[in-house]
Coordinates of C-alpha atoms in Angstrom, one line a residue:
F1 CA -4.6 -12.8 -23.2
N2 CA -4.9 -11.7 -19.6
N3 CA -8.7 -11.3 -19.9
A4 CA -8.9 -14.9 -21.2
F5 CA -7.7 -16.1 -17.9
Y6 CA -10.9 -14.8 -16.2
S7 CA -13.3 -16.2 -18.8
V8 CA -11.8 -19.7 -19.1
P9 CA -12.5 -21.9 -16.1
W10 CA -9.8 -24.5 -16.9
L11 CA -7.0 -22.0 -17.2
I12 CA -4.8 -21.6 -14.0
Q13 CA -2.4 -18.8 -13.5
W14 CA 1.0 -20.3 -12.7
E15 CA 3.4 -17.4 -12.4
Y16 CA 3.5 -13.8 -13.7
G17 CA 2.2 -14.0 -17.3
I18 CA 2.4 -17.8 -17.3
Y19 CA -0.7 -20.0 -17.3
N20 CA -1.4 -23.7 -17.0
C21 CA -4.3 -25.9 -17.9
S22 CA -6.2 -27.6 -15.1
D23 CA -5.9 -30.9 -17.0
N24 CA -2.2 -30.7 -16.3
L25 CA -2.8 -30.9 -12.5
N26 CA -1.8 -34.3 -11.2
I27 CA -3.5 -34.4 -7.8
D28 CA -6.0 -37.0 -6.6
A29 CA -9.2 -36.6 -4.5
D30 CA -7.4 -37.6 -1.3
E31 CA -4.6 -35.2 -1.9
I32 CA -7.1 -32.4 -2.6
L33 CA -8.8 -33.2 0.7
D34 CA -5.4 -33.2 2.5
L35 CA -4.5 -29.9 0.9
K36 CA -7.8 -28.4 2.0
H37 CA -7.4 -29.7 5.5
L38 CA -3.9 -28.1 5.6
V39 CA -5.3 -24.8 4.5
E40 CA -8.1 -25.0 7.1
K41 CA -5.5 -25.8 9.8
L42 CA -3.3 -22.9 8.8
M43 CA -6.4 -20.6 8.9
K44 CA -7.4 -21.9 12.3
D45 CA -3.8 -21.5 13.7
N46 CA -3.4 -18.0 12.3
G47 CA -6.7 -16.1 12.9
G48 CA -8.2 -16.8 9.5
Y49 CA -5.2 -15.9 7.5
C50 CA -2.4 -17.6 5.6
S51 CA 0.3 -16.2 3.3
Q52 CA 1.4 -17.9 0.2
E53 CA 4.8 -18.5 1.7
L54 CA 3.4 -20.1 4.8
L55 CA 1.2 -22.4 2.7
Y56 CA 4.1 -23.3 0.4
K57 CA 6.4 -24.2 3.3
N58 CA 3.7 -26.4 4.8
V59 CA 2.8 -28.1 1.5
V60 CA 6.5 -28.8 0.7
R61 CA 6.8 -30.4 4.2
K62 CA 3.5 -32.3 4.4
L63 CA 2.6 -33.0 0.8
P64 CA 6.0 -33.0 -1.1
E65 CA 4.7 -35.5 -3.7
V66 CA 2.0 -33.1 -4.8
C67 CA 4.7 -30.4 -5.4
A68 CA 7.0 -32.9 -7.2
R69 CA 4.3 -34.3 -9.5
N70 CA 2.9 -30.9 -10.4
H71 CA 6.3 -29.2 -10.8
A72 CA 5.2 -26.7 -8.2
S73 CA 8.5 -25.2 -7.3
S74 CA 7.5 -21.9 -5.9
A75 CA 5.0 -20.3 -3.5
Q76 CA 3.2 -18.8 -6.5
N77 CA 2.6 -22.2 -8.0
V78 CA 1.1 -23.7 -4.8
F79 CA -0.9 -20.5 -4.3
Y80 CA -2.5 -20.8 -7.7
I81 CA -3.2 -24.5 -7.3
A82 CA -5.0 -23.8 -4.0
A83 CA -6.8 -20.8 -5.5
Y84 CA -8.1 -23.0 -8.4
L85 CA -9.2 -25.8 -6.1
F86 CA -10.6 -23.8 -3.2
A87 CA -11.9 -20.5 -4.6
E88 CA -15.3 -21.3 -3.3
D89 CA -14.0 -21.8 0.3
F90 CA -11.5 -19.1 0.9
L91 CA -10.5 -15.7 -0.5
F92 CA -7.3 -15.5 -2.6
N93 CA -5.6 -12.3 -3.4
R94 CA -1.9 -13.0 -4.0
P95 CA 0.0 -13.4 -1.7
H96 CA -2.9 -13.5 0.8
I97 CA -5.3 -16.4 1.6
A98 CA -8.1 -15.7 4.1
S99 CA -11.3 -17.1 5.5
K100 CA -14.3 -15.5 3.9
G101 CA -15.5 -12.5 5.8
R102 CA -12.5 -12.4 8.1
F103 CA -10.9 -9.1 6.9
T104 CA -12.3 -5.9 5.6
E105 CA -9.6 -5.8 2.9
L106 CA -7.0 -8.2 1.8
D107 CA -3.9 -6.0 2.0
V108 CA -0.9 -6.2 4.4
K109 CA -1.9 -3.2 6.4
T110 CA -5.5 -4.3 7.1
I111 CA -4.6 -7.9 7.7
A112 CA -1.8 -7.0 10.2
L113 CA -3.9 -4.4 12.1
E114 CA -7.0 -6.7 12.2
L115 CA -4.9 -9.7 13.3
L116 CA -3.4 -7.5 16.1
G117 CA -6.9 -6.5 17.1
C118 CA -7.0 -3.0 15.6
P119 CA -5.0 -1.8 18.6
T120 CA -5.3 1.6 20.1
I121 CA -1.8 1.0 21.4
L122 CA 0.4 -0.6 18.8
N123 CA 3.8 -2.3 19.5
A124 CA 6.1 -2.2 16.5
G125 CA 7.7 -5.4 17.5
D126 CA 4.4 -7.2 17.4
F127 CA 3.8 -5.9 13.9
F128 CA 7.3 -7.0 12.6
D129 CA 6.9 -10.4 14.4
L130 CA 3.7 -10.9 12.4
A131 CA 5.5 -9.9 9.2
R132 CA 8.2 -12.4 9.8
K133 CA 5.8 -15.2 10.7
F134 CA 4.0 -14.8 7.4
E135 CA 7.2 -14.1 5.5
W136 CA 6.1 -10.8 4.1
P137 CA 9.1 -9.2 2.4
E138 CA 11.0 -6.9 4.8
V139 CA 10.7 -4.0 2.4
T140 CA 6.9 -4.5 2.2
A141 CA 6.6 -4.7 6.0
S142 CA 8.7 -1.5 6.4
I143 CA 6.6 0.4 3.8
V144 CA 3.4 -0.7 5.4
F145 CA 4.5 0.1 8.9
S146 CA 5.6 3.5 7.7
N147 CA 2.0 4.0 6.4
I148 CA 0.5 2.8 9.6
E149 CA 2.7 5.2 11.6
K150 CA 0.8 8.1 9.9
E151 CA -2.3 7.1 11.9
Y152 CA -0.4 6.8 15.2
V153 CA 1.6 8.9 17.6
R154 CA 4.9 7.4 18.6
L155 CA 5.2 7.2 22.4
D156 CA 8.6 5.5 22.6
K157 CA 10.9 3.3 20.6
N158 CA 8.3 0.5 20.0
T159 CA 5.0 1.9 21.2
Y160 CA 2.5 3.9 19.2
Q161 CA -1.0 5.2 20.1
Q162 CA -3.8 5.9 17.6
K163 CA -4.0 9.6 16.9
D164 CA -7.7 9.8 17.7
A165 CA -7.1 8.2 21.1
F166 CA -4.1 10.4 22.0
E167 CA -4.7 13.3 24.4
L168 CA -2.4 15.5 26.4
S169 CA -3.5 16.5 29.9
G170 CA -3.1 20.0 31.1
Q171 CA 0.0 18.9 33.1
D172 CA 1.5 17.3 30.0
Q173 CA 1.3 20.6 28.2
E174 CA 3.1 22.6 30.8

């Protein structure tokens, strides 16, 4: 049945292993436009990126009637509604939503490093602030940062430098 999802345009994923029919969506043209403007604003405010949690919080706050009428009670539900409506306009790879062409890959590590400007010097606090802002699970953020650390040399408690940019002078080696 999972393959059917990809070949049937009116089928919408709703949660893990649960699907919905697009005819069940109860959202009018004005609300679709409001939702699109909300996604565009989130993209503009966040460097071309939005997490499903950030989108959900904003939709609940600004378009609560859309959530209520469509029984969208989770970030996943709102993510899949947006993905169905705006697949031509944005990239959707749960839990990530991005402007097309903004990121080289849609994974936490790439998104974080590219939003931070692919830094030669990385501050751990900046990374974890970003993770909290987008409400990435703490465990995910920790695992991803651990993976990032492999490409950096730790200079102090919070500061890391890319391995290829790290050099010791003759004095440092003495």
